[in-house]
Coordinates of N, CA and C in Angstrom, one line a residue:
Chain A
R204 N 117.7 -161.1 50.7 CA 118.6 -159.9 50.8 C 119.1 -159.8 52.2
K205 N 120.4 -159.6 52.4 CA 120.9 -159.4 53.7 C 120.4 -158.2 54.4
E206 N 120.3 -158.2 55.7 CA 119.7 -157.1 56.4 C 120.6 -155.8 56.3
V207 N 121.9 -156.0 56.1 CA 122.7 -154.8 55.9 C 123.9 -155.3 55.0
E208 N 124.2 -154.5 54.0 CA 125.3 -154.8 53.1 C 126.2 -153.7 52.9
Q209 N 127.5 -154.0 52.8 CA 128.6 -153.0 52.6 C 129.5 -153.5 51.6
D210 N 130.1 -152.6 50.8 CA 131.2 -152.9 49.9 C 132.4 -153.1 50.7
P211 N 133.0 -154.3 50.7 CA 134.2 -154.5 51.6 C 135.4 -153.7 51.2
G212 N 135.5 -153.2 50.0 CA 136.7 -152.4 49.6 C 137.8 -153.4 49.3
P213 N 139.1 -153.0 49.5 CA 139.4 -151.7 50.1 C 139.3 -150.5 49.2
F214 N 139.0 -149.4 49.8 CA 139.1 -148.1 49.1 C 140.5 -147.5 49.4
N215 N 141.2 -147.4 48.3 CA 142.6 -146.9 48.4 C 142.7 -145.5 47.9
V216 N 142.9 -144.5 48.7 CA 142.8 -143.1 48.3 C 144.1 -142.3 48.8
P217 N 144.4 -141.3 48.1 CA 145.6 -140.5 48.5 C 145.1 -139.5 49.6
E218 N 146.1 -139.1 50.4 CA 145.8 -138.1 51.4 C 145.1 -136.9 50.8
G219 N 144.2 -136.3 51.5 CA 143.5 -135.1 51.0 C 142.3 -135.4 50.1
A220 N 142.1 -136.7 49.7 CA 141.0 -137.0 48.9 C 139.7 -137.0 49.7
T221 N 138.6 -137.0 48.9 CA 137.3 -137.2 49.5 C 136.8 -138.6 49.1
V222 N 136.3 -139.3 50.0 CA 135.9 -140.6 49.8 C 134.5 -140.9 50.4
A223 N 133.7 -141.7 49.7 CA 132.4 -142.0 50.3 C 132.1 -143.4 50.1
F224 N 131.4 -144.0 51.1 CA 130.9 -145.4 50.9 C 129.5 -145.5 51.5
N225 N 128.8 -146.4 50.9 CA 127.4 -146.6 51.2 C 127.1 -147.9 52.0
C226 N 126.0 -148.0 52.6 CA 125.5 -149.2 53.3 C 124.0 -149.3 53.0
T227 N 123.6 -150.4 52.5 CA 122.2 -150.6 52.2 C 121.6 -151.5 53.3
Y228 N 120.3 -151.2 53.6 CA 119.6 -152.0 54.7 C 118.3 -152.4 54.2
S229 N 117.7 -153.5 54.9 CA 116.5 -154.1 54.4 C 115.3 -153.6 55.1
N230 N 115.4 -153.2 56.4 CA 114.3 -152.9 57.2 C 113.8 -151.4 57.0
S231 N 112.8 -151.3 56.2 CA 112.3 -149.9 55.9 C 111.8 -149.1 57.1
A232 N 111.5 -149.8 58.2 CA 111.0 -149.2 59.4 C 112.2 -148.7 60.3
S233 N 113.4 -149.0 60.0 CA 114.5 -148.5 60.8 C 114.6 -147.0 61.0
Q234 N 114.9 -146.6 62.2 CA 114.9 -145.2 62.6 C 116.2 -144.7 62.8
S235 N 117.1 -145.5 63.4 CA 118.4 -145.0 63.8 C 119.5 -145.9 63.3
F236 N 120.6 -145.2 62.9 CA 121.7 -145.9 62.2 C 123.0 -145.4 62.8
F237 N 124.0 -146.2 62.6 CA 125.3 -145.8 63.2 C 126.4 -146.2 62.2
W238 N 127.5 -145.4 62.3 CA 128.8 -145.7 61.7 C 129.8 -145.9 62.8
Y239 N 130.4 -147.1 62.8 CA 131.5 -147.4 63.7 C 132.8 -147.4 62.9
R240 N 133.9 -147.1 63.6 CA 135.2 -147.2 63.1 C 136.0 -148.3 63.8
Q241 N 136.6 -149.2 63.1 CA 137.4 -150.2 63.8 C 138.8 -150.3 63.2
D242 N 139.8 -150.0 64.0 CA 141.2 -150.1 63.7 C 141.6 -151.6 63.8
C243 N 142.7 -151.9 63.1 CA 143.2 -153.2 63.0 C 143.4 -153.8 64.4
R244 N 142.8 -154.9 64.7 CA 142.9 -155.6 66.0 C 142.5 -154.8 67.2
K245 N 141.6 -153.9 67.0 CA 141.0 -153.1 68.1 C 139.5 -153.3 68.1
E246 N 138.9 -152.7 69.1 CA 137.4 -152.8 69.2 C 136.7 -151.7 68.3
P247 N 135.5 -152.0 67.9 CA 134.8 -150.9 67.1 C 134.5 -149.7 68.1
K248 N 134.5 -148.5 67.5 CA 134.2 -147.3 68.3 C 133.2 -146.5 67.5
L249 N 132.2 -145.9 68.2 CA 131.2 -145.1 67.5 C 131.8 -143.9 66.9
L250 N 131.5 -143.8 65.6 CA 132.0 -142.6 64.8 C 130.9 -141.6 64.7
M251 N 129.7 -142.0 64.2 CA 128.6 -141.1 64.1 C 127.3 -141.9 64.2
S252 N 126.2 -141.2 64.6 CA 124.9 -141.7 64.6 C 124.1 -141.0 63.5
V253 N 123.1 -141.6 63.0 CA 122.2 -141.0 62.0 C 120.8 -141.2 62.3
Y254 N 120.1 -140.2 62.7 CA 118.7 -140.4 63.1 C 117.7 -139.8 62.1
S255 N 118.1 -138.9 61.4 CA 117.1 -138.3 60.4 C 117.8 -138.2 59.1
S256 N 117.8 -137.0 58.5 CA 118.3 -136.9 57.2 C 119.9 -137.0 57.1
G257 N 120.5 -136.6 58.2 CA 122.0 -136.7 58.2 C 122.6 -136.1 59.4
N258 N 123.9 -136.2 59.4 CA 124.7 -135.7 60.5 C 126.1 -135.4 60.0
E259 N 126.6 -134.3 60.6 CA 128.0 -133.8 60.1 C 128.8 -133.6 61.4
D260 N 130.1 -134.0 61.3 CA 131.0 -133.8 62.4 C 132.4 -133.6 61.8
G261 N 132.7 -132.3 61.6 CA 134.0 -132.0 61.1 C 134.2 -132.5 59.6
R262 N 135.1 -133.4 59.4 CA 135.3 -133.8 58.0 C 134.4 -135.0 57.6
F263 N 133.6 -135.4 58.5 CA 132.7 -136.6 58.3 C 131.3 -136.2 58.2
T264 N 130.6 -136.7 57.2 CA 129.2 -136.5 57.0 C 128.5 -137.8 56.7
A265 N 127.5 -138.0 57.5 CA 126.7 -139.2 57.3 C 125.3 -138.8 56.8
Q266 N 124.8 -139.5 55.8 CA 123.5 -139.2 55.3 C 122.6 -140.4 55.2
L267 N 121.3 -140.2 55.3 CA 120.4 -141.3 55.2 C 119.4 -141.0 54.0
N268 N 119.3 -142.0 53.2 CA 118.3 -142.0 52.1 C 117.3 -143.1 52.4
R269 N 116.2 -142.6 52.9 CA 115.1 -143.6 53.3 C 114.5 -144.2 52.0
A270 N 114.3 -143.4 51.0 CA 113.6 -143.9 49.8 C 114.4 -145.1 49.2
S271 N 115.7 -145.0 49.2 CA 116.5 -146.0 48.6 C 117.1 -147.0 49.6
Q272 N 116.8 -146.7 50.9 CA 117.3 -147.5 52.0 C 118.8 -147.7 52.0
Y273 N 119.5 -146.6 52.1 CA 120.9 -146.7 52.3 C 121.4 -145.5 53.2
I274 N 122.5 -145.7 53.8 CA 123.2 -144.6 54.5 C 124.6 -144.5 53.9
S275 N 125.1 -143.3 54.0 CA 126.4 -143.1 53.4 C 127.3 -142.4 54.4
L276 N 128.6 -142.6 54.2 CA 129.6 -141.9 55.0 C 130.5 -141.2 54.0
L277 N 130.7 -139.9 54.2 CA 131.6 -139.1 53.4 C 132.7 -138.6 54.2
I278 N 133.9 -138.8 53.8 CA 135.1 -138.3 54.5 C 135.8 -137.3 53.6
R279 N 135.9 -136.1 54.0 CA 136.6 -135.1 53.2 C 138.1 -134.9 53.8
D280 N 139.0 -134.5 52.9 CA 140.3 -134.2 53.2 C 140.9 -135.4 54.0
S281 N 140.9 -136.6 53.4 CA 141.3 -137.8 54.1 C 142.7 -137.7 54.7
K282 N 142.9 -138.2 55.9 CA 144.1 -138.2 56.6 C 144.6 -139.7 56.7
L283 N 145.9 -139.8 56.9 CA 146.5 -141.2 57.0 C 145.8 -141.9 58.2
S284 N 145.5 -141.2 59.2 CA 144.9 -141.8 60.4 C 143.4 -142.2 60.2
D285 N 142.9 -141.9 59.0 CA 141.5 -142.3 58.7 C 141.5 -143.8 58.2
S286 N 142.7 -144.3 58.0 CA 142.7 -145.7 57.5 C 142.2 -146.6 58.6
A287 N 141.2 -147.4 58.2 CA 140.5 -148.2 59.2 C 139.4 -149.0 58.5
T288 N 138.6 -149.8 59.2 CA 137.4 -150.4 58.6 C 136.2 -149.7 59.2
Y289 N 135.3 -149.3 58.4 CA 134.1 -148.6 58.8 C 132.9 -149.5 58.7
L290 N 132.2 -149.7 59.9 CA 131.1 -150.6 60.0 C 129.8 -149.8 60.1
C291 N 128.9 -150.3 59.3 CA 127.5 -149.7 59.3 C 126.7 -150.6 60.3
V292 N 125.9 -149.9 61.1 CA 125.1 -150.6 62.1 C 123.6 -150.2 61.9
V293 N 122.7 -151.2 61.8 CA 121.3 -150.9 61.7 C 120.5 -151.6 62.7
P294 N 119.3 -151.2 63.1 CA 118.5 -151.9 64.0 C 118.0 -153.2 63.4
P295 N 117.6 -154.2 64.2 CA 117.2 -155.5 63.7 C 115.8 -155.4 63.1
M296 N 115.4 -156.4 62.3 CA 114.0 -156.4 61.7 C 113.0 -156.9 62.7
D297 N 113.5 -157.7 63.8 CA 112.6 -158.2 64.8 C 112.6 -157.2 65.9
S298 N 111.9 -157.6 67.0 CA 111.8 -156.6 68.1 C 112.9 -156.7 69.1
S299 N 113.9 -157.5 68.8 CA 115.1 -157.6 69.7 C 115.9 -156.3 69.7
Y300 N 116.9 -156.3 70.6 CA 117.8 -155.2 70.6 C 119.2 -155.5 70.0
K301 N 119.2 -156.6 69.2 CA 120.4 -157.0 68.6 C 120.7 -156.2 67.3
L302 N 121.5 -155.2 67.5 CA 121.9 -154.4 66.4 C 122.6 -155.3 65.3
I303 N 122.4 -154.9 64.1 CA 123.0 -155.6 62.9 C 124.2 -154.9 62.4
F304 N 125.4 -155.6 62.5 CA 126.6 -155.0 62.0 C 126.9 -155.4 60.6
G305 N 127.2 -154.5 59.7 CA 127.7 -154.8 58.4 C 129.1 -155.4 58.5
S306 N 129.5 -156.0 57.4 CA 130.8 -156.7 57.4 C 132.0 -155.7 57.3
G307 N 131.6 -154.4 57.0 CA 132.7 -153.3 57.0 C 133.2 -153.0 55.7
T308 N 133.6 -151.7 55.6 CA 134.3 -151.3 54.4 C 135.7 -150.8 54.8
R309 N 136.7 -151.3 54.1 CA 138.1 -151.0 54.5 C 138.6 -149.8 53.7
L310 N 139.1 -148.8 54.4 CA 139.7 -147.6 53.8 C 141.2 -147.6 54.1
L311 N 141.9 -147.4 53.0 CA 143.4 -147.2 53.1 C 143.7 -145.8 52.5
V312 N 144.3 -145.0 53.3 CA 144.7 -143.6 52.9 C 146.2 -143.7 52.7
R313 N 146.7 -143.4 51.5 CA 148.1 -143.4 51.3 C 148.7 -142.0 51.2
P314 N 150.1 -141.9 51.5 CA 150.7 -140.6 51.5 C 150.7 -140.0 50.1
Chain B
E249 N 134.0 -141.6 76.7 CA 134.7 -142.8 76.7 C 133.9 -143.9 77.4
A250 N 133.8 -145.1 76.8 CA 133.0 -146.2 77.4 C 133.6 -146.8 78.6
D251 N 132.8 -147.1 79.6 CA 133.3 -147.7 80.8 C 132.9 -149.2 80.8
I252 N 133.6 -149.9 80.0 CA 133.4 -151.4 79.9 C 134.7 -152.0 79.8
Y253 N 134.9 -153.0 80.6 CA 136.3 -153.6 80.8 C 136.2 -155.1 80.7
Q254 N 137.3 -155.6 80.0 CA 137.4 -157.0 79.8 C 138.8 -157.5 80.3
T255 N 138.7 -158.7 81.0 CA 139.9 -159.3 81.4 C 139.8 -160.8 81.2
P256 N 140.9 -161.5 80.8 CA 142.2 -161.0 80.5 C 142.1 -160.4 79.1
R257 N 143.1 -159.5 78.8 CA 143.2 -159.0 77.4 C 143.8 -160.0 76.5
Y258 N 144.7 -160.7 76.9 CA 145.4 -161.8 76.1 C 145.6 -163.0 77.0
L259 N 145.3 -164.2 76.3 CA 145.3 -165.4 77.1 C 145.7 -166.5 76.1
V260 N 146.7 -167.3 76.5 CA 147.1 -168.5 75.8 C 147.0 -169.7 76.7
I261 N 146.1 -170.6 76.3 CA 145.9 -171.8 77.2 C 145.9 -173.1 76.4
G262 N 146.0 -174.2 77.1 CA 146.1 -175.5 76.5 C 144.7 -176.0 76.2
T263 N 144.7 -176.9 75.2 CA 143.4 -177.6 74.9 C 142.8 -178.3 76.1
G264 N 141.5 -178.2 76.2 CA 140.8 -178.9 77.3 C 140.7 -178.1 78.6
K265 N 141.3 -176.9 78.7 CA 141.2 -176.1 79.9 C 139.9 -175.4 79.9
K266 N 139.5 -175.1 81.1 CA 138.3 -174.2 81.3 C 138.7 -172.8 81.5
I267 N 138.1 -171.9 80.8 CA 138.4 -170.5 80.9 C 137.2 -169.6 81.1
T268 N 137.3 -168.5 81.8 CA 136.2 -167.5 81.9 C 136.8 -166.2 81.5
L269 N 136.1 -165.6 80.5 CA 136.4 -164.2 80.1 C 135.5 -163.2 80.9
E270 N 136.1 -162.3 81.6 CA 135.3 -161.4 82.4 C 134.9 -160.1 81.6
C271 N 133.8 -159.6 81.9 CA 133.3 -158.3 81.3 C 132.5 -157.6 82.3
S272 N 132.9 -156.3 82.6 CA 132.1 -155.5 83.5 C 131.9 -154.1 82.9
Q273 N 130.8 -153.6 83.2 CA 130.5 -152.2 82.7 C 129.9 -151.4 83.9
T274 N 130.3 -150.1 84.0 CA 129.9 -149.3 85.1 C 128.8 -148.2 84.6
M275 N 128.2 -148.4 83.5 CA 127.3 -147.5 82.9 C 125.8 -147.8 83.3
G276 N 125.6 -148.9 84.0 CA 124.3 -149.3 84.4 C 123.4 -149.8 83.2
H277 N 124.1 -150.2 82.1 CA 123.3 -150.7 80.9 C 122.7 -152.0 81.2
D278 N 121.4 -152.1 80.7 CA 120.7 -153.3 80.8 C 121.2 -154.4 79.8
K279 N 121.4 -154.0 78.6 CA 121.8 -154.9 77.6 C 123.3 -155.1 77.5
M280 N 123.6 -156.4 77.4 CA 125.1 -156.7 77.2 C 125.2 -157.8 76.1
Y281 N 126.3 -157.8 75.5 CA 126.6 -158.7 74.4 C 128.0 -159.3 74.4
W282 N 128.1 -160.5 73.8 CA 129.4 -161.0 73.4 C 129.5 -161.3 71.9
Y283 N 130.5 -160.7 71.3 CA 130.8 -161.0 69.9 C 132.1 -161.7 69.8
Q284 N 132.2 -162.5 68.7 CA 133.4 -163.2 68.3 C 133.9 -162.6 67.0
Q285 N 135.2 -162.3 66.9 CA 135.7 -161.8 65.6 C 137.1 -162.3 65.4
D286 N 137.2 -162.9 64.2 CA 138.6 -163.3 63.8 C 139.2 -162.1 63.1
P287 N 140.5 -162.0 63.0 CA 141.2 -160.9 62.4 C 140.8 -160.7 61.0
G288 N 140.4 -159.5 60.6 CA 140.0 -159.1 59.3 C 138.6 -159.6 58.9
M289 N 137.9 -160.2 59.8 CA 136.6 -160.8 59.5 C 135.5 -160.0 60.2
E290 N 134.2 -160.3 59.9 CA 133.1 -159.6 60.5 C 132.8 -160.1 61.9
L291 N 132.1 -159.2 62.6 CA 131.6 -159.5 64.0 C 130.5 -160.6 64.0
H292 N 130.5 -161.5 64.9 CA 129.5 -162.4 65.1 C 129.0 -162.4 66.5
L293 N 127.6 -162.2 66.6 CA 127.0 -162.2 68.0 C 126.9 -163.6 68.5
I294 N 127.4 -163.9 69.6 CA 127.3 -165.3 70.2 C 126.4 -165.4 71.4
H295 N 126.3 -164.3 72.2 CA 125.4 -164.3 73.3 C 124.9 -162.8 73.6
Y296 N 123.8 -162.7 74.2 CA 123.3 -161.4 74.6 C 122.4 -161.5 75.8
S297 N 122.2 -160.4 76.5 CA 121.4 -160.4 77.7 C 120.6 -159.1 77.7
Y298 N 119.3 -159.2 78.1 CA 118.5 -158.0 78.2 C 118.5 -157.4 79.7
G299 N 119.0 -158.2 80.6 CA 119.1 -157.8 82.0 C 119.4 -158.9 82.9
V300 N 119.4 -158.7 84.2 CA 119.7 -159.8 85.1 C 118.9 -161.0 84.9
N301 N 119.5 -162.2 84.9 CA 118.9 -163.5 84.8 C 118.4 -163.7 83.4
S302 N 118.7 -162.9 82.4 CA 118.3 -163.0 81.0 C 119.5 -163.3 80.2
T303 N 119.6 -164.4 79.5 CA 120.6 -164.7 78.5 C 120.0 -165.4 77.3
E304 N 120.6 -165.1 76.1 CA 120.1 -165.7 74.9 C 121.3 -166.0 74.0
K305 N 121.1 -167.0 73.2 CA 122.1 -167.4 72.2 C 122.1 -166.4 71.1
G306 N 123.2 -166.1 70.5 CA 123.3 -165.2 69.4 C 123.1 -165.8 68.1
D307 N 123.6 -165.2 67.0 CA 123.4 -165.7 65.7 C 124.4 -166.7 65.3
L308 N 125.5 -166.7 65.9 CA 126.5 -167.7 65.6 C 126.6 -168.7 66.8
S309 N 126.5 -170.0 66.4 CA 126.5 -171.0 67.4 C 127.9 -171.0 68.1
S310 N 127.8 -171.1 69.4 CA 129.1 -171.1 70.2 C 129.0 -172.2 71.3
E311 N 130.1 -172.8 71.6 CA 130.1 -173.7 72.7 C 130.3 -173.1 74.1
S312 N 130.4 -171.8 74.1 CA 130.6 -171.0 75.3 C 129.2 -170.8 76.0
T313 N 129.3 -170.5 77.3 CA 128.1 -170.2 78.0 C 128.3 -168.8 78.7
V314 N 127.2 -168.2 79.1 CA 127.3 -166.9 79.8 C 126.3 -166.9 81.0
S315 N 126.5 -165.9 81.9 CA 125.6 -165.7 83.0 C 125.4 -164.2 83.2
R316 N 124.3 -163.9 83.8 CA 124.1 -162.4 84.2 C 123.4 -162.4 85.5
I317 N 124.2 -162.5 86.5 CA 123.7 -162.5 87.9 C 123.6 -161.0 88.4
R318 N 124.5 -160.2 87.9 CA 124.5 -158.8 88.3 C 124.4 -157.9 87.0
T319 N 123.8 -156.8 87.1 CA 123.7 -155.9 85.9 C 125.0 -155.6 85.3
E320 N 126.0 -155.4 86.1 CA 127.3 -154.9 85.6 C 128.2 -155.9 85.1
H321 N 127.9 -157.2 85.3 CA 128.8 -158.3 85.0 C 128.3 -159.3 84.1
F322 N 129.0 -159.7 83.1 CA 128.5 -160.6 82.0 C 129.7 -161.6 81.6
P323 N 130.1 -162.5 82.4 CA 131.2 -163.4 82.1 C 130.8 -164.4 81.0
L324 N 131.8 -164.8 80.3 CA 131.7 -165.9 79.3 C 132.6 -167.0 79.6
T325 N 132.1 -168.2 79.6 CA 132.9 -169.4 80.0 C 133.0 -170.4 78.9
L326 N 134.2 -171.0 78.7 CA 134.4 -172.1 77.8 C 134.8 -173.3 78.7
E327 N 134.0 -174.3 78.8 CA 134.3 -175.4 79.7 C 135.5 -176.2 79.3
S328 N 135.7 -176.4 78.0 CA 136.8 -177.2 77.5 C 137.3 -176.5 76.2
A329 N 138.4 -175.7 76.3 CA 138.8 -175.0 75.2 C 139.5 -175.8 74.1
R330 N 139.2 -175.4 72.8 CA 139.8 -176.1 71.7 C 140.5 -175.1 70.8
P331 N 141.4 -175.6 69.9 CA 142.1 -174.6 69.0 C 141.1 -173.8 68.2
S332 N 140.0 -174.4 67.8 CA 139.0 -173.7 67.0 C 138.3 -172.5 67.8
H333 N 138.6 -172.4 69.1 CA 138.0 -171.3 69.9 C 139.0 -170.1 69.8
T334 N 140.1 -170.3 69.2 CA 141.1 -169.2 69.1 C 140.5 -168.0 68.3
S335 N 140.4 -166.9 68.9 CA 139.7 -165.7 68.3 C 139.8 -164.5 69.3
Q336 N 139.2 -163.4 68.8 CA 139.0 -162.3 69.7 C 137.6 -162.2 70.1
Y337 N 137.4 -162.0 71.4 CA 136.0 -162.0 72.0 C 135.8 -160.5 72.5
L338 N 134.7 -159.9 72.0 CA 134.4 -158.6 72.3 C 133.1 -158.5 73.1
C339 N 133.2 -157.9 74.3 CA 132.0 -157.6 75.1 C 131.5 -156.2 74.8
A340 N 130.2 -156.1 74.9 CA 129.6 -154.8 74.6 C 128.4 -154.6 75.5
S341 N 127.9 -153.3 75.5 CA 126.7 -153.0 76.3 C 126.0 -151.8 75.7
S342 N 124.7 -151.8 75.9 CA 123.9 -150.6 75.5 C 122.8 -150.4 76.5
E343 N 122.3 -149.2 76.5 CA 121.2 -148.9 77.5 C 119.8 -149.2 76.8
T344 N 118.8 -149.3 77.7 CA 117.5 -149.5 77.2 C 116.9 -148.2 76.8
G345 N 116.1 -148.2 75.7 CA 115.5 -147.0 75.2 C 115.6 -146.8 73.7
Q346 N 114.9 -145.8 73.2 CA 114.9 -145.5 71.8 C 116.1 -144.6 71.5
G347 N 116.3 -144.4 70.2 CA 117.2 -143.4 69.7 C 118.6 -143.8 70.2
S348 N 119.2 -142.9 71.0 CA 120.6 -143.0 71.4 C 120.7 -144.3 72.3
G349 N 119.6 -144.8 72.8 CA 119.7 -146.0 73.6 C 120.3 -147.2 72.8
N350 N 120.2 -147.1 71.5 CA 120.7 -148.2 70.7 C 122.3 -148.2 70.6
T351 N 122.9 -147.1 71.0 CA 124.3 -147.0 70.9 C 125.0 -148.1 71.7
I352 N 125.9 -148.8 71.0 CA 126.5 -149.9 71.7 C 128.0 -149.6 71.9
Y353 N 128.5 -149.9 73.1 CA 129.9 -149.6 73.5 C 130.6 -150.9 73.7
F354 N 131.8 -150.9 73.2 CA 132.6 -152.2 73.2 C 133.8 -152.1 74.3
G355 N 134.1 -153.2 74.8 CA 135.3 -153.3 75.6 C 136.5 -153.5 74.6
E356 N 137.7 -153.5 75.2 CA 138.9 -153.6 74.3 C 139.1 -155.0 73.7
G357 N 138.4 -156.0 74.2 CA 138.5 -157.3 73.6 C 139.4 -158.2 74.4
S358 N 139.1 -159.5 74.3 CA 140.0 -160.5 74.9 C 140.5 -161.4 73.7
W359 N 141.8 -161.5 73.6 CA 142.4 -162.3 72.5 C 142.7 -163.7 73.1
L360 N 142.0 -164.7 72.6 CA 142.2 -166.0 73.2 C 143.0 -166.9 72.2
T361 N 144.0 -167.6 72.6 CA 144.7 -168.5 71.8 C 144.7 -169.9 72.5
V362 N 144.2 -170.9 71.8 CA 144.2 -172.2 72.4 C 145.2 -173.1 71.7
V363 N 146.2 -173.6 72.4 CA 147.2 -174.4 71.8 C 147.1 -175.9 72.1

């Protein structure tokens, strides 16, 4: 099993829709997780961190399900500007500091 | 906003040339990384460093080399560039510590084209 897995998408949704995608991880001991956003041909930027049960920031909600070992990202009232690739990031299974990046989920918000 | 800078942002060079991609951060972070990413593809870690005089190979084999003589500086060098090295190179850093210390910050990337 890969250390982190994401549905590549694309998720194609209309403006105003609510969309959610998940990320599964292997390391049951992981404590901190992150969602990054990457626009086309740009660098990844931190969107949200998830340390406990969840985190909410405006239209974005990240949740952690330790029992099933996945984190989710919910986007409400989607905007055209939300179109991007969303990367899930989890700590490594070894003692290194090499964070593990998922391959990303692509979101397309249409007018 | 992250204080991590990469130069050059865009570079087109001929095969066989030696190039160095510069990366500097002013956040005092101990950990630094180089990732390689082709358009539309996933990130691949090619080098990382835990601190001064510490460098390690990443998960993806790379013909590039790195050095870490100063905390803030982590240059990447290709001794003899080839067309297969054409890609985007992203430098990143994070601070030591638990929790938020794992947050990683990226530079804007260096787009390399080898012709």
